[in-house]
Amino acid sequence: MTISVRPDVIDRLKTLAGPTGWSADPERLAPKLVEWRERWSGSTPILMLPKSTAEVAAIVSLCAETGTPVTVQGGNTGLVGGQIPQGEVLISLERMHKVLEIDTFDEALTVQAGVTLAAAHEAALSARRRFPLGLASEGSCTIGGNVSTNAGGTAVLRFGNMRDLVLGLEAVMPDGRVWDGLVRPRKDNTGYDLKQLLCGAEGTLGIVTAARLKLFPLPASRAVAFVGASNPRATLDLLARARSDAGGSLEAFELMSDLGVDLVLRHAPNSRLPLEGRHPWYVLIEVTDAEPGGAERALERILAAALEDGLADDAAIAQSDGQAAAFWALRENQSAAQKSEGQAWKNDISVPVSAIPEFLELAGKAVSAFSPGVRFPTFGHVGDGNLHYDVLAPAGGDVAAHMAQRSEATGIINAVVVAMGGSISAEHGIGVMKVDDALRYKDPVEIAAYRAIRASLDPKRIMNPRVLF
Ligand SMILES: Cc1cc2nc3c(=O)[nH]c(=O)nc-3n(C[C@H](O)[C@H](O)[C@H](O)COP(=O)(O)OP(=O)(O)OC[C@H]3O[C@@H](n4cnc5c(N)ncnc54)[C@H](O)[C@@H]3O)c2cc1C
């Protein structure tokens, strides 16, 4: 359903923003109206381009007064469709891209919400610190989007999700008032934690305008390995070994299927397998350490034992930063390479880590029985039990016919996930894509609580009205 906005409200928004604070130019709007995977496209009568929190507040106040729905957009890399408007006013934070403060005493980085994740990394690095959230979309996704989707990524194993990395937030609430929760002591036990409510709220409870983020020391050493393995059980045993040996120094443990790697080798220029031959599964392991050489020594120890015990069939340790980046590219390019092969059934699921082999077996059987010949370019953050359980059409098959079966296939996969105590959305959120599935599987008491919170903060339901519950 397309929402319409009253012409008089559009006129008032234009006046409020001034000539450079909005656009209705179709060329300017076009990239913001289609999602990365081209699954959702949308429309808007006006794109608002605020430069400050006060400007965001003025826009939202007017929308609240007139009951005008808005959609908020950061870098437009979200994968569940929540940032694509269907006729609402579109508010982009692309002009709010200032680094506000780097505080090395409090180990905190404060940025406007439109700062990209890559720019936040650079800002941290300029103070010889690191901000550890790691996503393949880092060049485009924004801190506001990362907070609002509670983004995960490759370093969750050690540092947690975005909600674990946020010290404070500033946000424009659905009535247009500004909540200044940016600078808070690290210990602040004074009631509900509003910032945590906004983390993962997908723009339904307010617009995040700035964030204060946790910084960490730069490691003195870092080692990255690419490992070939024969089956998922062996990779889990390797994970357990790496955890007990490297402890808190284990930063990433990423699983890739041979098909997923094969697609990268075929579609991503300059990619090369760092092992002698092919293996059914691969793992990328990253270890860091506070001691120079410590990470290399830990990884060598882990891999020597794993090769001896048959948990790994082959392994290569990167000998330079360039080689480490090349190893990571084999992981980071999984989504993009898959895209070159045509649309897939996308499933961002999680199960208890120990249940991964059983999940792969049961879901694989159920899906193949439903649609014989489909292909599984599975990859994911296996250390967190999170798999991108994507399913491609049979080689040379009809992609449109495959996609027509998506919803039924998702039901089959979700049934296996839920039976194992997993989640149907591990890190991408609900957006508009998973609303029905979430309503089916989430506890009704929890859904009722969400709805009560949303209705009390946004009684006219103007904020991202089609997103969540
Ligand atoms: C190649 C690729 C790899 C990815 N890898 C990962 C991964 O490993 N882990 C992971 O978790 N995600 C991943 N993603 C998904 C995506 O990058 C994240 O969800 C990211 O956090 C979205 O940020 P964004 O700025 O692009 O938000 P958008 O896509 O613009 O918006 C996402 C949602 O947040 C809301 N929103 C955006 N900004 C604000 C704001 N300032 N205030 C309130 N609401 C806001 C939007 O309305 C929408 O509902 C990947 C995406 C791609 C394309």
Short mmCIF file of C-alpha atoms and ligand atoms in Angstrom, two decimals:
data_model
loop_
_atom_site.label_atom_id
_atom_site.label_comp_id
_atom_site.label_asym_id
_atom_site.label_seq_id
_atom_site.Cartn_x
_atom_site.Cartn_y
_atom_site.Cartn_z
CA MET A 1 0.00 0.00 0.00
CA THR A 2 1.39 3.42 -0.97
CA ILE A 3 0.98 6.19 1.60
CA SER A 4 0.13 9.71 0.42
CA VAL A 5 1.29 12.93 2.03
CA ARG A 6 -0.88 16.08 1.96
CA PRO A 7 0.40 18.72 -0.51
CA ASP A 8 0.17 21.47 2.14
CA VAL A 9 2.48 19.45 4.43
CA ILE A 10 4.99 19.06 1.60
CA ASP A 11 4.91 22.84 1.04
CA ARG A 12 5.48 23.46 4.74
CA LEU A 13 8.41 20.98 4.79
CA LYS A 14 10.02 22.78 1.83
CA THR A 15 9.70 26.14 3.53
CA LEU A 16 11.05 24.76 6.79
CA ALA A 17 14.11 23.18 5.17
CA GLY A 18 15.03 26.01 2.81
CA PRO A 19 16.15 25.47 -0.79
CA THR A 20 19.09 23.12 -0.04
CA GLY A 21 17.43 21.09 2.68
CA TRP A 22 15.18 18.94 0.52
CA SER A 23 14.94 17.39 -2.96
CA ALA A 24 12.27 15.97 -5.21
CA ASP A 25 14.63 15.51 -8.15
CA PRO A 26 14.01 11.97 -9.49
CA GLU A 27 17.70 11.46 -10.28
CA ARG A 28 18.73 12.50 -6.78
CA LEU A 29 16.06 10.29 -5.24
CA ALA A 30 16.58 7.20 -7.41
CA PRO A 31 19.42 5.48 -5.48
CA LYS A 32 17.52 5.95 -2.23
CA LEU A 33 14.39 4.27 -3.54
CA VAL A 34 15.87 0.89 -4.32
CA GLU A 35 17.41 -1.53 -1.88
CA TRP A 36 20.87 -3.09 -2.30
CA ARG A 37 19.52 -6.43 -3.47
CA GLU A 38 16.91 -4.66 -5.64
CA ARG A 39 14.21 -6.55 -3.83
CA TRP A 40 12.32 -3.46 -2.70
CA SER A 41 11.75 -0.27 -4.62
CA GLY A 42 9.71 2.63 -3.36
CA SER A 43 8.59 6.22 -3.74
CA THR A 44 8.53 9.44 -1.78
CA PRO A 45 7.08 12.87 -2.47
CA ILE A 46 10.07 14.54 -0.82
CA LEU A 47 13.56 13.74 0.44
CA MET A 48 14.52 15.76 3.52
CA LEU A 49 18.24 16.44 3.99
CA PRO A 50 18.78 17.86 7.49
CA LYS A 51 22.25 18.99 8.55
CA SER A 52 21.69 19.15 12.29
CA THR A 53 19.72 17.58 15.12
CA ALA A 54 17.66 20.80 15.37
CA GLU A 55 16.67 20.44 11.70
CA VAL A 56 15.68 16.78 12.21
CA ALA A 57 13.62 17.85 15.23
CA ALA A 58 11.83 20.56 13.24
CA ILE A 59 10.93 18.09 10.46
CA VAL A 60 9.68 15.44 12.88
CA SER A 61 7.69 18.03 14.91
CA LEU A 62 5.86 19.10 11.76
CA CYS A 63 5.22 15.47 10.77
CA ALA A 64 3.98 14.65 14.28
CA GLU A 65 1.66 17.66 14.32
CA THR A 66 0.16 16.73 10.95
CA GLY A 67 0.24 12.93 11.41
CA THR A 68 2.57 12.60 8.43
CA PRO A 69 4.46 9.29 8.14
CA VAL A 70 8.23 9.31 7.68
CA THR A 71 10.87 6.77 6.74
CA VAL A 72 14.43 7.23 7.97
CA GLN A 73 17.40 6.25 5.87
CA GLY A 74 21.12 5.97 6.61
CA GLY A 75 23.37 4.23 4.07
CA ASN A 76 20.56 2.16 2.51
CA THR A 77 22.39 -1.13 3.08
CA GLY A 78 19.70 -2.68 5.28
CA LEU A 79 18.62 -6.07 3.97
CA VAL A 80 15.02 -6.24 5.22
CA GLY A 81 13.48 -3.31 3.35
CA GLY A 82 12.80 -0.95 6.29
CA GLN A 83 14.63 2.05 4.83
CA ILE A 84 12.72 2.15 1.52
CA PRO A 85 9.71 4.51 1.68
CA GLN A 86 6.38 3.65 0.12
CA GLY A 87 5.09 7.20 -0.23
CA GLU A 88 6.25 8.48 3.19
CA VAL A 89 8.46 11.55 3.66
CA LEU A 90 12.04 10.25 3.41
CA ILE A 91 14.54 11.65 5.91
CA SER A 92 18.17 10.94 5.02
CA LEU A 93 20.98 11.65 7.47
CA GLU A 94 23.62 11.76 4.71
CA ARG A 95 24.53 15.37 5.51
CA MET A 96 25.02 14.64 9.22
CA HIS A 97 28.49 13.15 8.86
CA LYS A 98 30.65 14.97 11.43
CA VAL A 99 32.97 13.31 13.91
CA LEU A 100 32.10 15.26 17.06
CA GLU A 101 34.66 14.08 19.64
CA ILE A 102 37.35 11.53 20.31
CA ASP A 103 37.85 11.11 24.05
CA THR A 104 40.85 8.92 24.83
CA PHE A 105 40.32 9.19 28.61
CA ASP A 106 36.78 7.87 28.44
CA GLU A 107 37.72 5.69 25.43
CA ALA A 108 34.76 7.09 23.49
CA LEU A 109 34.10 8.29 19.95
CA THR A 110 31.13 10.60 19.39
CA VAL A 111 29.77 10.97 15.86
CA GLN A 112 26.73 12.25 14.05
CA ALA A 113 24.48 9.43 12.92
CA GLY A 114 25.24 9.84 9.20
CA VAL A 115 28.95 9.02 9.64
CA THR A 116 29.75 5.82 7.76
CA LEU A 117 31.14 2.87 9.67
CA ALA A 118 34.36 3.13 7.64
CA ALA A 119 34.73 6.82 8.64
CA ALA A 120 34.19 5.85 12.30
CA HIS A 121 36.97 3.27 11.95
CA GLU A 122 39.28 5.94 10.49
CA ALA A 123 38.42 8.42 13.24
CA ALA A 124 39.22 5.81 15.90
CA LEU A 125 42.48 4.94 14.14
CA SER A 126 43.51 8.61 14.07
CA ALA A 127 43.62 8.42 17.89
CA ARG A 128 45.39 5.02 17.83
CA ARG A 129 42.22 3.27 18.92
CA ARG A 130 39.80 0.94 17.24
CA PHE A 131 36.04 0.75 16.89
CA PRO A 132 35.54 -2.96 16.32
CA LEU A 133 32.17 -3.33 14.56
CA GLY A 134 32.95 -5.01 11.20
CA LEU A 135 30.49 -5.33 8.30
CA ALA A 136 31.14 -5.85 4.60
CA SER A 137 28.92 -2.79 4.01
CA GLU A 138 31.17 -0.50 6.10
CA GLY A 139 31.86 1.96 3.28
CA SER A 140 28.16 2.84 2.97
CA CYS A 141 26.31 1.87 6.16
CA THR A 142 26.02 4.57 8.81
CA ILE A 143 26.34 4.59 12.56
CA GLY A 144 22.63 5.58 12.85
CA GLY A 145 21.71 2.54 10.75
CA ASN A 146 24.09 0.29 12.71
CA VAL A 147 22.48 1.38 15.98
CA SER A 148 18.95 1.08 14.64
CA THR A 149 19.52 -2.41 13.25
CA ASN A 150 21.73 -3.48 16.17
CA ALA A 151 24.22 -4.59 13.54
CA GLY A 152 26.35 -7.66 14.11
CA GLY A 153 29.08 -8.66 11.69
CA THR A 154 32.42 -10.35 11.95
CA ALA A 155 33.70 -9.27 15.38
CA VAL A 156 30.64 -10.11 17.50
CA LEU A 157 32.44 -13.13 18.88
CA ARG A 158 34.76 -10.85 20.81
CA PHE A 159 33.08 -7.44 21.03
CA GLY A 160 29.34 -8.13 20.80
CA ASN A 161 26.69 -6.50 18.63
CA MET A 162 26.26 -2.77 18.12
CA ARG A 163 24.20 -2.55 21.31
CA ASP A 164 27.28 -3.69 23.26
CA LEU A 165 29.32 -0.89 21.69
CA VAL A 166 27.04 2.08 22.37
CA LEU A 167 27.76 4.29 25.39
CA GLY A 168 25.17 6.97 24.69
CA LEU A 169 22.75 8.28 22.09
CA GLU A 170 21.08 11.46 21.00
CA ALA A 171 17.74 10.99 19.27
CA VAL A 172 14.74 12.91 18.00
CA MET A 173 11.70 11.23 19.50
CA PRO A 174 8.47 10.70 17.50
CA ASP A 175 6.93 13.91 18.89
CA GLY A 176 9.92 15.96 17.70
CA ARG A 177 11.57 16.45 21.09
CA VAL A 178 15.32 15.85 21.34
CA TRP A 179 16.53 13.28 23.87
CA ASP A 180 20.10 14.07 24.91
CA GLY A 181 21.47 10.79 26.19
CA LEU A 182 24.85 11.16 24.57
CA VAL A 183 27.22 11.60 27.47
CA ARG A 184 26.50 9.28 30.35
CA PRO A 185 28.79 7.73 32.92
CA ARG A 186 29.64 4.13 32.08
CA LYS A 187 27.93 3.16 35.32
CA ASP A 188 24.41 4.59 35.23
CA ASN A 189 21.85 2.41 36.95
CA THR A 190 18.99 4.88 37.09
CA GLY A 191 16.11 3.02 35.50
CA TYR A 192 15.11 1.89 32.04
CA ASP A 193 17.87 2.09 29.45
CA LEU A 194 16.37 4.18 26.64
CA LYS A 195 19.45 3.86 24.44
CA GLN A 196 19.09 0.09 24.47
CA LEU A 197 15.45 0.44 23.46
CA LEU A 198 16.51 2.50 20.45
CA CYS A 199 19.18 -0.07 19.49
CA GLY A 200 17.44 -2.42 17.08
CA ALA A 201 14.24 -0.34 16.99
CA GLU A 202 14.72 0.07 13.21
CA GLY A 203 13.66 3.71 13.28
CA THR A 204 10.27 3.04 14.88
CA LEU A 205 10.91 4.81 18.19
CA GLY A 206 12.85 7.85 17.03
CA ILE A 207 15.64 9.06 14.80
CA VAL A 208 19.14 8.50 16.14
CA THR A 209 21.04 11.73 15.44
CA ALA A 210 24.35 11.03 17.21
CA ALA A 211 26.06 8.20 19.05
CA ARG A 212 28.88 7.85 21.57
CA LEU A 213 30.73 4.62 20.89
CA LYS A 214 33.19 2.48 22.81
CA LEU A 215 36.81 2.56 21.71
CA PHE A 216 39.36 -0.20 22.27
CA PRO A 217 43.16 -0.30 22.22
CA LEU A 218 44.83 -1.25 18.95
CA PRO A 219 46.23 -4.78 19.15
CA ALA A 220 50.00 -5.18 18.88
CA SER A 221 49.66 -8.21 16.63
CA ARG A 222 47.05 -9.71 14.38
CA ALA A 223 47.02 -13.01 12.49
CA VAL A 224 44.54 -14.29 9.93
CA ALA A 225 44.24 -17.86 8.65
CA PHE A 226 42.25 -19.50 5.90
CA VAL A 227 41.45 -23.13 6.67
CA GLY A 228 39.99 -26.00 4.65
CA ALA A 229 37.80 -28.51 6.50
CA SER A 230 35.82 -31.59 5.55
CA ASN A 231 32.62 -31.01 7.51
CA PRO A 232 30.85 -28.52 9.80
CA ARG A 233 31.38 -30.68 12.92
CA ALA A 234 35.16 -30.44 12.41
CA THR A 235 34.89 -26.65 12.14
CA LEU A 236 33.01 -26.51 15.45
CA ASP A 237 35.67 -28.63 17.13
CA LEU A 238 38.22 -26.23 15.69
CA LEU A 239 36.22 -23.31 17.10
CA ALA A 240 36.23 -24.89 20.56
CA ARG A 241 39.99 -25.45 20.28
CA ALA A 242 40.61 -21.87 19.15
CA ARG A 243 38.46 -20.50 21.95
CA SER A 244 40.21 -22.38 24.68
CA ASP A 245 43.67 -21.64 23.29
CA ALA A 246 43.29 -18.00 22.19
CA GLY A 247 40.59 -17.10 24.74
CA GLY A 248 39.44 -13.50 24.40
CA SER A 249 41.92 -12.95 21.55
CA LEU A 250 39.77 -14.88 19.07
CA GLU A 251 38.15 -12.10 17.03
CA ALA A 252 36.49 -13.85 14.13
CA PHE A 253 35.58 -17.34 13.13
CA GLU A 254 33.74 -17.30 9.80
CA LEU A 255 32.41 -20.32 7.94
CA MET A 256 32.11 -20.57 4.14
CA SER A 257 30.86 -23.36 1.93
CA ASP A 258 32.85 -24.42 -1.10
CA LEU A 259 30.07 -23.11 -3.37
CA GLY A 260 30.17 -19.68 -1.70
CA VAL A 261 33.96 -19.49 -2.14
CA ASP A 262 33.68 -20.77 -5.69
CA LEU A 263 31.25 -17.93 -6.55
CA VAL A 264 33.71 -15.37 -5.16
CA LEU A 265 36.57 -16.90 -7.14
CA ARG A 266 34.43 -16.70 -10.28
CA HIS A 267 32.87 -13.27 -9.81
CA ALA A 268 35.24 -11.12 -7.72
CA PRO A 269 38.25 -9.89 -9.71
CA ASN A 270 41.73 -10.86 -8.45
CA SER A 271 40.49 -13.42 -5.95
CA ARG A 272 42.54 -16.54 -5.35
CA LEU A 273 42.17 -19.55 -3.08
CA PRO A 274 45.13 -19.54 -0.66
CA LEU A 275 45.10 -23.37 -0.29
CA GLU A 276 46.44 -26.07 -2.61
CA GLY A 277 43.09 -27.69 -3.38
CA ARG A 278 39.36 -27.40 -2.76
CA HIS A 279 37.57 -28.43 0.43
CA PRO A 280 33.86 -28.82 1.25
CA TRP A 281 34.08 -26.06 3.91
CA TYR A 282 36.41 -23.20 4.79
CA VAL A 283 36.94 -21.17 7.93
CA LEU A 284 38.52 -17.76 8.26
CA ILE A 285 40.06 -17.24 11.69
CA GLU A 286 41.37 -13.96 13.07
CA VAL A 287 43.29 -13.67 16.32
CA THR A 288 44.74 -10.50 17.85
CA ASP A 289 47.00 -9.99 20.83
CA ALA A 290 48.37 -7.21 23.00
CA GLU A 291 51.91 -8.64 22.61
CA PRO A 292 53.92 -8.26 19.38
CA GLY A 293 53.96 -11.68 17.67
CA GLY A 294 51.45 -13.10 20.18
CA ALA A 295 48.63 -13.52 17.64
CA GLU A 296 50.85 -15.34 15.14
CA ARG A 297 52.14 -17.69 17.83
CA ALA A 298 48.61 -18.46 19.07
CA LEU A 299 47.26 -19.11 15.57
CA GLU A 300 50.21 -21.32 14.61
CA ARG A 301 49.68 -23.36 17.79
CA ILE A 302 45.96 -23.72 17.16
CA LEU A 303 46.39 -24.75 13.54
CA ALA A 304 49.28 -27.17 14.13
CA ALA A 305 47.16 -29.08 16.65
CA ALA A 306 44.07 -28.91 14.43
CA LEU A 307 45.94 -30.33 11.42
CA GLU A 308 47.37 -33.10 13.56
CA ASP A 309 43.98 -34.03 15.01
CA GLY A 310 42.20 -33.90 11.65
CA LEU A 311 40.01 -30.88 12.52
CA ALA A 312 41.57 -29.00 9.61
CA ASP A 313 42.65 -30.50 6.28
CA ASP A 314 44.80 -27.59 5.14
CA ALA A 315 45.56 -24.08 6.37
CA ALA A 316 47.37 -20.92 5.33
CA ILE A 317 48.36 -18.05 7.61
CA ALA A 318 48.53 -14.62 5.95
CA GLN A 319 52.12 -13.37 5.72
CA SER A 320 51.25 -9.70 5.23
CA ASP A 321 48.42 -7.23 5.70
CA GLY A 322 47.73 -7.48 1.97
CA GLN A 323 47.37 -11.25 2.18
CA ALA A 324 45.12 -10.94 5.25
CA ALA A 325 42.93 -8.52 3.29
CA ALA A 326 42.81 -11.01 0.39
CA PHE A 327 41.69 -13.77 2.78
CA TRP A 328 39.02 -11.49 4.19
CA ALA A 329 37.89 -10.54 0.68
CA LEU A 330 36.95 -14.19 0.10
CA ARG A 331 34.56 -13.83 3.04
CA GLU A 332 33.41 -10.23 2.51
CA ASN A 333 32.57 -10.80 -1.16
CA GLN A 334 30.21 -13.71 -0.50
CA SER A 335 27.00 -11.64 -0.80
CA ALA A 336 28.14 -9.67 -3.82
CA ALA A 337 29.35 -12.79 -5.66
CA GLN A 338 26.09 -14.55 -4.93
CA LYS A 339 24.23 -11.58 -6.38
CA SER A 340 26.02 -12.11 -9.71
CA GLU A 341 24.51 -15.59 -9.80
CA GLY A 342 20.92 -14.31 -9.55
CA GLN A 343 18.53 -13.84 -6.65
CA ALA A 344 18.55 -16.27 -3.76
CA TRP A 345 16.23 -17.19 -0.89
CA LYS A 346 17.94 -15.20 1.86
CA ASN A 347 17.84 -16.52 5.40
CA ASP A 348 19.76 -14.76 8.16
CA ILE A 349 19.25 -17.29 10.94
CA SER A 350 20.90 -18.39 14.15
CA VAL A 351 20.84 -21.60 16.13
CA PRO A 352 22.85 -22.65 19.19
CA VAL A 353 26.44 -23.03 17.96
CA SER A 354 26.49 -26.72 18.83
CA ALA A 355 23.38 -27.31 16.66
CA ILE A 356 24.91 -25.98 13.42
CA PRO A 357 25.84 -29.36 11.87
CA GLU A 358 22.41 -30.77 12.66
CA PHE A 359 20.71 -27.66 11.31
CA LEU A 360 22.65 -27.85 8.04
CA GLU A 361 21.72 -31.49 7.64
CA LEU A 362 18.02 -31.18 8.52
CA ALA A 363 17.38 -27.92 6.67
CA GLY A 364 19.38 -29.14 3.65
CA LYS A 365 17.29 -32.30 3.42
CA ALA A 366 13.98 -30.49 3.88
CA VAL A 367 14.77 -27.77 1.34
CA SER A 368 16.17 -30.20 -1.25
CA ALA A 369 13.06 -32.36 -0.92
CA PHE A 370 10.92 -29.26 -1.50
CA SER A 371 12.95 -28.04 -4.49
CA PRO A 372 15.43 -30.60 -5.84
CA GLY A 373 18.74 -29.34 -7.19
CA VAL A 374 18.84 -26.03 -5.33
CA ARG A 375 22.31 -24.83 -4.31
CA PHE A 376 23.54 -23.75 -0.87
CA PRO A 377 26.25 -21.04 -0.86
CA THR A 378 26.09 -21.01 2.96
CA PHE A 379 28.35 -18.69 4.92
CA GLY A 380 28.19 -16.95 8.25
CA HIS A 381 29.47 -15.93 11.62
CA VAL A 382 29.59 -19.46 12.89
CA GLY A 383 31.20 -18.48 16.17
CA ASP A 384 27.87 -16.79 17.05
CA GLY A 385 25.68 -19.55 15.58
CA ASN A 386 24.66 -17.13 12.81
CA LEU A 387 24.41 -18.49 9.28
CA HIS A 388 23.44 -16.72 6.08
CA TYR A 389 21.54 -19.75 4.90
CA ASP A 390 20.94 -18.60 1.34
CA VAL A 391 19.57 -20.87 -1.35
CA LEU A 392 20.20 -20.43 -5.07
CA ALA A 393 18.19 -21.89 -7.95
CA PRO A 394 19.56 -25.09 -9.51
CA ALA A 395 22.45 -24.34 -11.89
CA GLY A 396 20.96 -23.00 -15.12
CA GLY A 397 17.47 -23.07 -13.51
CA ASP A 398 14.70 -20.52 -13.81
CA VAL A 399 15.47 -17.85 -11.19
CA ALA A 400 12.00 -16.27 -11.36
CA ALA A 401 10.34 -19.63 -10.71
CA HIS A 402 12.80 -20.21 -7.85
CA MET A 403 11.97 -16.86 -6.29
CA ALA A 404 8.25 -17.57 -6.58
CA GLN A 405 8.80 -20.42 -4.08
CA ARG A 406 10.67 -18.23 -1.60
CA SER A 407 7.96 -17.73 0.95
CA GLU A 408 7.11 -21.44 1.21
CA ALA A 409 10.82 -22.32 1.43
CA THR A 410 11.35 -19.73 4.19
CA GLY A 411 8.55 -21.42 6.15
CA ILE A 412 10.35 -24.78 5.84
CA ILE A 413 13.69 -23.31 6.96
CA ASN A 414 12.16 -21.29 9.79
CA ALA A 415 10.40 -24.39 11.13
CA VAL A 416 13.79 -26.14 11.46
CA VAL A 417 15.36 -23.02 13.04
CA VAL A 418 12.61 -22.58 15.60
CA ALA A 419 12.53 -26.30 16.47
CA MET A 420 16.22 -25.94 17.39
CA GLY A 421 15.63 -22.91 19.61
CA GLY A 422 17.09 -20.51 17.03
CA SER A 423 16.13 -17.09 15.68
CA ILE A 424 14.62 -16.31 12.26
CA SER A 425 16.56 -13.03 12.17
CA ALA A 426 20.02 -13.22 13.68
CA GLU A 427 21.37 -9.80 12.71
CA HIS A 428 19.51 -8.10 9.84
CA GLY A 429 16.33 -7.30 11.78
CA ILE A 430 12.67 -7.55 10.85
CA GLY A 431 12.08 -4.49 8.61
CA VAL A 432 9.10 -5.15 6.37
CA MET A 433 10.45 -8.49 5.15
CA LYS A 434 10.01 -10.59 8.28
CA VAL A 435 7.02 -9.02 10.02
CA ASP A 436 4.66 -11.95 9.37
CA ASP A 437 7.28 -14.55 10.27
CA ALA A 438 8.18 -12.75 13.49
CA LEU A 439 4.51 -12.45 14.45
CA ARG A 440 4.18 -16.19 13.97
CA TYR A 441 7.20 -17.18 16.02
CA LYS A 442 7.71 -14.54 18.70
CA ASP A 443 6.08 -14.75 22.11
CA PRO A 444 2.70 -12.91 22.02
CA VAL A 445 3.43 -11.36 25.43
CA GLU A 446 6.61 -9.83 24.00
CA ILE A 447 4.79 -8.55 20.89
CA ALA A 448 2.12 -6.94 23.09
CA ALA A 449 4.84 -5.19 25.13
CA TYR A 450 6.51 -3.90 21.93
CA ARG A 451 3.21 -2.55 20.68
CA ALA A 452 2.46 -0.83 23.99
CA ILE A 453 5.87 0.86 24.03
CA ARG A 454 5.52 1.98 20.42
CA ALA A 455 1.98 3.29 20.87
CA SER A 456 2.97 5.29 23.95
CA LEU A 457 5.99 6.94 22.25
CA ASP A 458 4.42 7.30 18.80
CA PRO A 459 0.62 7.32 19.18
CA LYS A 460 0.08 8.38 15.56
CA ARG A 461 2.53 5.70 14.33
CA ILE A 462 4.37 8.11 12.05
CA MET A 463 7.88 6.64 12.44
CA ASN A 464 8.65 3.93 9.85
CA PRO A 465 4.99 2.83 10.05
CA ARG A 466 5.37 -0.35 7.99
CA VAL A 467 8.37 -1.62 9.93
CA LEU A 468 8.20 -4.08 12.88
CA PHE A 469 4.92 -4.67 14.74
C1 LIG B 1 27.26 -6.44 1.61
C2 LIG B 1 26.49 -6.29 2.88
C3 LIG B 1 26.96 -6.94 4.03
C4 LIG B 1 26.28 -6.82 5.23
N1 LIG B 1 26.78 -7.47 6.32
C5 LIG B 1 26.13 -7.35 7.49
C6 LIG B 1 26.62 -8.03 8.65
O1 LIG B 1 27.62 -8.74 8.61
N2 LIG B 1 25.95 -7.86 9.80
C7 LIG B 1 24.83 -7.07 9.90
O2 LIG B 1 24.27 -6.93 10.99
N3 LIG B 1 24.34 -6.43 8.82
C8 LIG B 1 24.95 -6.56 7.63
N4 LIG B 1 24.45 -5.93 6.52
C9 LIG B 1 23.20 -5.15 6.65
C10 LIG B 1 23.40 -3.62 6.85
O3 LIG B 1 24.63 -3.18 6.38
C11 LIG B 1 23.21 -3.25 8.31
O4 LIG B 1 21.89 -3.54 8.69
C12 LIG B 1 23.49 -1.76 8.61
O5 LIG B 1 23.52 -1.60 10.01
C13 LIG B 1 22.47 -0.80 8.01
O6 LIG B 1 22.97 0.53 8.09
P1 LIG B 1 22.47 1.67 7.08
O7 LIG B 1 23.03 2.96 7.51
O8 LIG B 1 22.73 1.26 5.69
O9 LIG B 1 20.91 1.65 7.38
P2 LIG B 1 19.70 1.73 6.35
O10 LIG B 1 19.73 0.59 5.42
O11 LIG B 1 19.61 3.07 5.75
O12 LIG B 1 18.49 1.54 7.37
C14 LIG B 1 18.29 0.33 8.05
C15 LIG B 1 17.16 0.52 9.09
O13 LIG B 1 17.58 1.45 10.10
C16 LIG B 1 16.74 2.61 10.08
N5 LIG B 1 17.63 3.77 10.28
C17 LIG B 1 18.70 4.13 9.51
N6 LIG B 1 19.30 5.21 10.05
C18 LIG B 1 18.58 5.54 11.15
C19 LIG B 1 18.70 6.57 12.13
N7 LIG B 1 19.68 7.47 12.09
N8 LIG B 1 17.79 6.60 13.14
C20 LIG B 1 16.78 5.70 13.20
N9 LIG B 1 16.61 4.71 12.30
C21 LIG B 1 17.52 4.63 11.29
C22 LIG B 1 16.05 2.61 8.74
O14 LIG B 1 14.81 3.26 8.78
C23 LIG B 1 15.88 1.10 8.48
O15 LIG B 1 14.77 0.60 9.19
C24 LIG B 1 25.09 -6.05 5.30
C25 LIG B 1 24.62 -5.40 4.15
C26 LIG B 1 25.31 -5.52 2.96
C27 LIG B 1 24.78 -4.79 1.77
#
